[in-house]
Tab-separated table of C-alpha atoms and ligand atoms in Angstrom:
chain	number	residue	atom	x	y	z
A	1	MET	CA	8.364	-4.882	17.017
A	2	ARG	CA	6.811	-3.350	13.782
A	3	ARG	CA	4.111	-5.146	11.822
A	4	ARG	CA	5.251	-7.248	8.761
A	5	ILE	CA	2.874	-6.830	5.812
A	6	ILE	CA	2.547	-8.251	2.311
A	7	ALA	CA	-0.229	-6.449	0.472
A	8	GLY	CA	-1.380	-7.421	-3.109
A	9	ASN	CA	-2.933	-4.774	-5.295
A	10	TRP	CA	-4.879	-6.469	-8.183
A	11	LYS	CA	-5.364	-3.333	-9.969
A	12	MET	CA	-7.866	-3.527	-12.919
A	13	HIS	CA	-7.719	-7.374	-13.118
A	14	ASN	CA	-10.029	-10.272	-12.549
A	15	ASN	CA	-13.767	-10.238	-13.133
A	16	LEU	CA	-16.038	-11.987	-10.450
A	17	SER	CA	-15.262	-15.566	-11.389
A	18	GLU	CA	-11.651	-14.856	-11.924
A	19	SER	CA	-11.493	-13.235	-8.532
A	20	GLN	CA	-13.287	-16.293	-6.804
A	21	ASN	CA	-10.716	-18.665	-8.287
A	22	LEU	CA	-7.757	-16.460	-7.387
A	23	VAL	CA	-8.720	-15.925	-3.754
A	24	THR	CA	-9.819	-19.494	-3.232
A	25	LYS	CA	-6.346	-20.711	-4.534
A	26	LEU	CA	-4.690	-18.183	-2.182
A	27	VAL	CA	-6.784	-19.255	0.751
A	28	ASN	CA	-6.029	-22.907	0.121
A	29	GLU	CA	-2.295	-22.233	-0.328
A	30	LEU	CA	-1.981	-20.260	3.136
A	31	ASN	CA	-4.386	-22.566	4.960
A	32	ASN	CA	-2.606	-24.081	7.830
A	33	GLN	CA	0.669	-22.390	7.092
A	34	ASN	CA	2.492	-20.631	9.800
A	35	ILE	CA	2.962	-17.206	8.061
A	36	ASN	CA	4.446	-14.625	10.172
A	37	ARG	CA	3.455	-11.745	7.986
A	38	GLU	CA	-0.042	-9.998	7.693
A	39	VAL	CA	-1.543	-10.577	4.276
A	40	ILE	CA	-3.959	-7.847	2.602
A	41	ILE	CA	-5.434	-8.264	-0.683
A	42	CYS	CA	-7.141	-5.197	-2.695
A	43	PRO	CA	-9.284	-6.540	-5.528
A	44	PRO	CA	-11.312	-4.288	-7.734
A	45	PHE	CA	-14.579	-2.817	-6.212
A	46	THR	CA	-16.738	-5.324	-8.130
A	47	SER	CA	-15.257	-8.300	-6.411
A	48	LEU	CA	-15.077	-6.923	-2.860
A	49	THR	CA	-18.218	-8.394	-1.456
A	50	GLU	CA	-17.395	-11.996	-2.911
A	51	VAL	CA	-13.783	-11.946	-1.799
A	52	SER	CA	-14.801	-10.659	1.530
A	53	ASN	CA	-17.161	-13.663	2.014
A	54	LEU	CA	-14.537	-16.002	0.784
A	55	LEU	CA	-11.946	-14.471	3.211
A	56	ASP	CA	-14.322	-14.999	6.210
A	57	GLY	CA	-12.695	-17.023	8.730
A	58	THR	CA	-9.071	-16.756	7.306
A	59	LYS	CA	-6.425	-14.419	8.319
A	60	ILE	CA	-6.196	-12.682	4.916
A	61	GLU	CA	-7.439	-9.179	5.293
A	62	LEU	CA	-9.443	-7.015	2.626
A	63	GLY	CA	-8.597	-3.589	1.217
A	64	ALA	CA	-9.689	-1.454	-1.527
A	65	GLN	CA	-7.791	0.322	-4.260
A	66	ASN	CA	-9.149	3.844	-3.897
A	67	MET	CA	-12.217	5.858	-2.425
A	68	HIS	CA	-13.588	9.254	-2.760
A	69	PHE	CA	-12.921	11.849	0.068
A	70	GLU	CA	-16.633	12.959	0.570
A	71	ASP	CA	-19.271	11.055	2.753
A	72	LYS	CA	-21.763	10.685	0.015
A	73	GLY	CA	-23.331	12.685	-2.723
A	74	ALA	CA	-23.568	13.441	-6.590
A	75	PHE	CA	-20.121	11.854	-7.526
A	76	THR	CA	-20.984	9.730	-10.251
A	77	GLY	CA	-18.723	6.663	-10.440
A	78	GLU	CA	-17.220	7.037	-7.077
A	79	ILE	CA	-17.192	4.900	-3.977
A	80	SER	CA	-17.279	6.128	-0.258
A	81	ALA	CA	-15.353	4.980	2.650
A	82	ASP	CA	-18.470	3.842	4.274
A	83	MET	CA	-19.354	1.622	1.158
A	84	LEU	CA	-15.953	0.044	1.569
A	85	LYS	CA	-16.436	-0.741	5.060
A	86	SER	CA	-19.864	-2.071	4.370
A	87	VAL	CA	-18.341	-4.758	2.234
A	88	GLY	CA	-15.761	-5.737	4.769
A	89	CYS	CA	-12.736	-3.638	3.789
A	90	LYS	CA	-10.307	-2.660	6.448
A	91	TYR	CA	-7.650	-0.974	4.378
A	92	VAL	CA	-7.636	1.388	1.272
A	93	ILE	CA	-4.749	2.061	-1.070
A	94	LEU	CA	-4.428	6.008	-1.409
A	95	GLY	CA	-1.954	7.906	-3.483
A	96	HIS	CA	-0.943	5.090	-5.827
A	97	SER	CA	1.155	6.718	-8.710
A	98	GLU	CA	-1.405	5.360	-11.244
A	99	ARG	CA	-4.001	7.484	-9.405
A	100	ARG	CA	-1.713	10.502	-9.261
A	101	THR	CA	-0.396	10.327	-12.893
A	102	ILE	CA	-3.241	8.910	-14.958
A	103	PHE	CA	-6.183	10.277	-12.943
A	104	GLY	CA	-4.443	13.632	-11.784
A	105	GLU	CA	-4.848	13.064	-8.109
A	106	SER	CA	-2.987	15.876	-6.257
A	107	ASP	CA	-1.371	15.750	-2.787
A	108	GLU	CA	-4.294	17.824	-1.686
A	109	ILE	CA	-6.807	15.280	-2.878
A	110	ILE	CA	-4.916	12.388	-1.225
A	111	ASN	CA	-4.594	14.286	2.066
A	112	LYS	CA	-8.436	14.596	1.858
A	113	LYS	CA	-8.841	10.887	1.323
A	114	ILE	CA	-6.462	9.897	3.929
A	115	LYS	CA	-8.353	11.984	6.576
A	116	GLN	CA	-11.645	10.697	5.379
A	117	ALA	CA	-10.519	7.036	5.497
A	118	LEU	CA	-9.124	7.499	9.032
A	119	ASN	CA	-12.388	9.163	10.154
A	120	ALA	CA	-14.451	6.269	8.698
A	121	GLY	CA	-12.151	3.763	10.449
A	122	LEU	CA	-10.307	2.652	7.385
A	123	ILE	CA	-6.526	2.065	7.299
A	124	PRO	CA	-4.851	3.964	4.519
A	125	ILE	CA	-1.934	2.305	2.628
A	126	PHE	CA	-0.360	5.726	1.575
A	127	CYS	CA	1.707	5.362	-1.418
A	128	MET	CA	4.413	7.817	-2.463
A	129	GLY	CA	7.408	7.691	-4.840
A	130	GLU	CA	9.597	9.603	-7.451
A	131	THR	CA	9.809	9.441	-11.152
A	132	LEU	CA	12.853	8.362	-12.914
A	133	GLU	CA	13.561	11.901	-13.917
A	134	GLN	CA	13.330	13.189	-10.361
A	135	ARG	CA	15.730	10.321	-9.273
A	136	GLU	CA	18.214	11.333	-12.075
A	137	ASP	CA	17.939	14.945	-11.047
A	138	GLY	CA	18.664	14.035	-7.411
A	139	ILE	CA	15.547	15.348	-5.933
A	140	THR	CA	14.158	12.018	-4.605
A	141	ASN	CA	14.283	13.230	-1.011
A	142	ASP	CA	12.636	16.417	-1.805
A	143	VAL	CA	9.850	14.755	-3.699
A	144	ILE	CA	9.388	12.091	-0.744
A	145	ASN	CA	9.390	14.980	1.763
A	146	ASN	CA	6.788	16.901	-0.143
A	147	GLN	CA	4.489	13.849	-0.577
A	148	VAL	CA	4.806	12.841	3.181
A	149	SER	CA	4.230	16.177	4.497
A	150	GLU	CA	1.265	17.171	2.110
A	151	GLY	CA	-0.252	13.695	2.462
A	152	ILE	CA	-0.370	13.689	6.265
A	153	LYS	CA	-0.967	17.313	6.764
A	154	GLU	CA	-3.030	18.277	9.805
A	155	LEU	CA	-3.226	14.722	10.954
A	156	SER	CA	-2.709	14.134	14.713
A	157	GLU	CA	0.134	11.899	15.809
A	158	GLU	CA	-2.405	9.120	16.870
A	159	ASP	CA	-3.963	9.026	13.520
A	160	VAL	CA	-0.536	8.970	11.707
A	161	ASN	CA	0.268	5.834	13.798
A	162	LYS	CA	-2.630	4.188	12.137
A	163	ILE	CA	-1.616	4.414	8.627
A	164	ILE	CA	0.678	2.160	6.521
A	165	ILE	CA	3.025	3.911	4.075
A	166	ALA	CA	4.280	2.325	0.796
A	167	TYR	CA	7.288	3.471	-0.959
A	168	GLU	CA	6.835	2.931	-4.648
A	169	PRO	CA	9.294	4.533	-7.089
A	170	ILE	CA	7.271	5.222	-10.205
A	171	TRP	CA	9.970	3.896	-12.468
A	172	ALA	CA	9.931	0.442	-10.804
A	173	ILE	CA	6.163	-0.048	-10.930
A	174	GLY	CA	4.965	-2.438	-13.413
A	175	THR	CA	8.454	-2.037	-15.339
A	176	GLY	CA	10.314	-5.073	-14.275
A	177	LYS	CA	12.895	-2.725	-12.772
A	178	THR	CA	13.299	-2.836	-9.081
A	179	ALA	CA	14.970	-0.502	-6.795
A	180	THR	CA	18.066	-2.269	-5.293
A	181	PRO	CA	17.460	-3.280	-1.753
A	182	GLU	CA	20.102	-0.486	-0.846
A	183	GLN	CA	18.248	2.192	-2.881
A	184	ALA	CA	14.838	1.242	-1.225
A	185	GLN	CA	16.335	1.054	2.303
A	186	GLU	CA	17.679	4.478	1.767
A	187	VAL	CA	14.353	5.977	1.176
A	188	HIS	CA	12.575	4.112	3.727
A	189	LYS	CA	15.306	5.279	6.295
A	190	PHE	CA	14.571	8.839	5.038
A	191	ILE	CA	10.919	8.519	5.480
A	192	ARG	CA	11.490	7.338	9.058
A	193	SER	CA	13.601	10.291	9.637
A	194	LEU	CA	10.830	12.612	8.419
A	195	LEU	CA	8.344	10.876	10.880
A	196	ARG	CA	10.834	11.422	13.604
A	197	GLU	CA	11.508	14.990	12.867
A	198	ASN	CA	7.400	15.656	12.328
A	199	PHE	CA	6.342	13.537	15.151
A	200	SER	CA	8.586	11.320	17.500
A	201	GLU	CA	11.001	8.456	17.636
A	202	ASN	CA	8.065	6.327	18.561
A	203	THR	CA	6.032	7.163	15.619
A	204	SER	CA	8.997	6.701	13.334
A	205	GLN	CA	9.726	3.180	14.647
A	206	ASN	CA	6.059	2.271	14.780
A	207	ILE	CA	4.687	2.911	11.253
A	208	PRO	CA	5.108	0.045	8.797
A	209	ILE	CA	6.916	1.114	5.374
A	210	LEU	CA	6.229	-1.343	2.572
A	211	TYR	CA	8.314	-1.392	-0.633
A	212	GLY	CA	6.590	-1.501	-3.920
A	213	GLY	CA	7.862	-1.820	-7.524
A	214	SER	CA	8.329	-5.043	-9.480
A	215	VAL	CA	8.659	-7.180	-6.361
A	216	LYS	CA	8.893	-10.731	-7.540
A	217	PRO	CA	9.835	-14.051	-5.900
A	218	ASN	CA	13.449	-13.781	-7.040
A	219	ASN	CA	13.997	-10.233	-5.416
A	220	ALA	CA	11.624	-10.292	-2.328
A	221	GLU	CA	13.935	-11.844	0.008
A	222	ASP	CA	16.772	-9.450	-0.443
A	223	ILE	CA	14.380	-6.483	-0.394
A	224	LEU	CA	12.509	-7.761	2.692
A	225	ALA	CA	15.794	-8.221	4.591
A	226	LYS	CA	16.474	-4.534	4.840
A	227	GLU	CA	16.223	-2.915	8.362
A	228	ASP	CA	13.579	-0.335	7.530
A	229	ILE	CA	11.529	-2.300	4.946
A	230	ASP	CA	8.546	-3.961	6.643
A	231	GLY	CA	6.928	-5.511	3.707
A	232	ALA	CA	5.724	-5.245	0.135
A	233	LEU	CA	2.970	-3.776	-1.882
A	234	VAL	CA	2.796	-6.244	-4.761
A	235	GLY	CA	1.197	-5.599	-8.254
A	236	GLY	CA	1.864	-7.821	-11.158
A	237	ALA	CA	3.099	-10.844	-8.998
A	238	CYS	CA	0.217	-10.984	-6.814
A	239	LEU	CA	-1.991	-12.211	-9.721
A	240	ASP	CA	-0.225	-15.468	-9.698
A	241	THR	CA	-0.781	-17.437	-6.517
A	242	ASP	CA	2.458	-19.341	-6.651
A	243	SER	CA	4.396	-16.040	-6.991
A	244	PHE	CA	2.444	-14.081	-4.239
A	245	VAL	CA	2.868	-17.072	-1.953
A	246	SER	CA	6.540	-17.342	-2.302
A	247	ILE	CA	6.670	-13.516	-1.734
A	248	ILE	CA	4.613	-13.935	1.446
A	249	LYS	CA	7.009	-16.726	2.568
A	250	ALA	CA	10.214	-14.794	1.582
B	301	PEP	C1	1.872	-1.375	-7.539
B	301	PEP	O1	1.107	-1.306	-8.497
B	301	PEP	O2	1.620	-1.111	-6.447
B	301	PEP	C2	3.091	-2.357	-7.789
B	301	PEP	C3	4.133	-2.414	-6.997
B	301	PEP	O3	3.110	-3.018	-8.992
B	301	PEP	P1	4.078	-3.935	-9.733
B	301	PEP	O4	4.392	-4.928	-8.494
B	301	PEP	O5	3.521	-4.673	-10.700
B	301	PEP	O6	5.303	-3.167	-9.990
């Protein structure tokens, strides 16, 4: 059975004390509850150490929102995989549409980052998704095909099996518009078919594929019920503990 995962992307929200409050509330809420999903939170860099300490002894795991593809060096303002590991990160979000569109990250850069994360022992949460224009032009599958093949280019099947994929249609991120469960399922199924073609049936059945894009307590259950949707990458709604917990329990 595939892993079921709910991941929260805090984006550029929460200073240190706000992070402490949010994570403390979350830990208290989930404490002693029988949750059958893995929970990952991805705070900003400045809160990682403190959040890592607060998560110690809990089942909630820690991820970062980005990293550089080099080991170290003259890259002012960047963070390395080793630095993330040293503060307790197990996961790193890579290829998020905000990194692609606002910061100009290409498929080539994302591929380098995925390789570097895997080499360092971090698990990439590899994001992909189409714009509204691409969907309306009927080229969603072409876009996804390209993002998948470029993102995992030259990776061994063993390494591919370590990653988590997140399908996040750009038009649904932070907009309040969600893909219908059927639209999301269709793309998830397509991603699985690409993994089957490029690797094997086992690999296509093994890799968790999360949906992201305005997942909220009122739509999570229908989305998560779909066969090929193994969890959610949650932005806005993970900043409110009640909403995030209700998605985790959906
Ligand atoms: C995201 O940033 O990954 C995301 C899905 O955001 P939101 O839930 O706010 O759409």
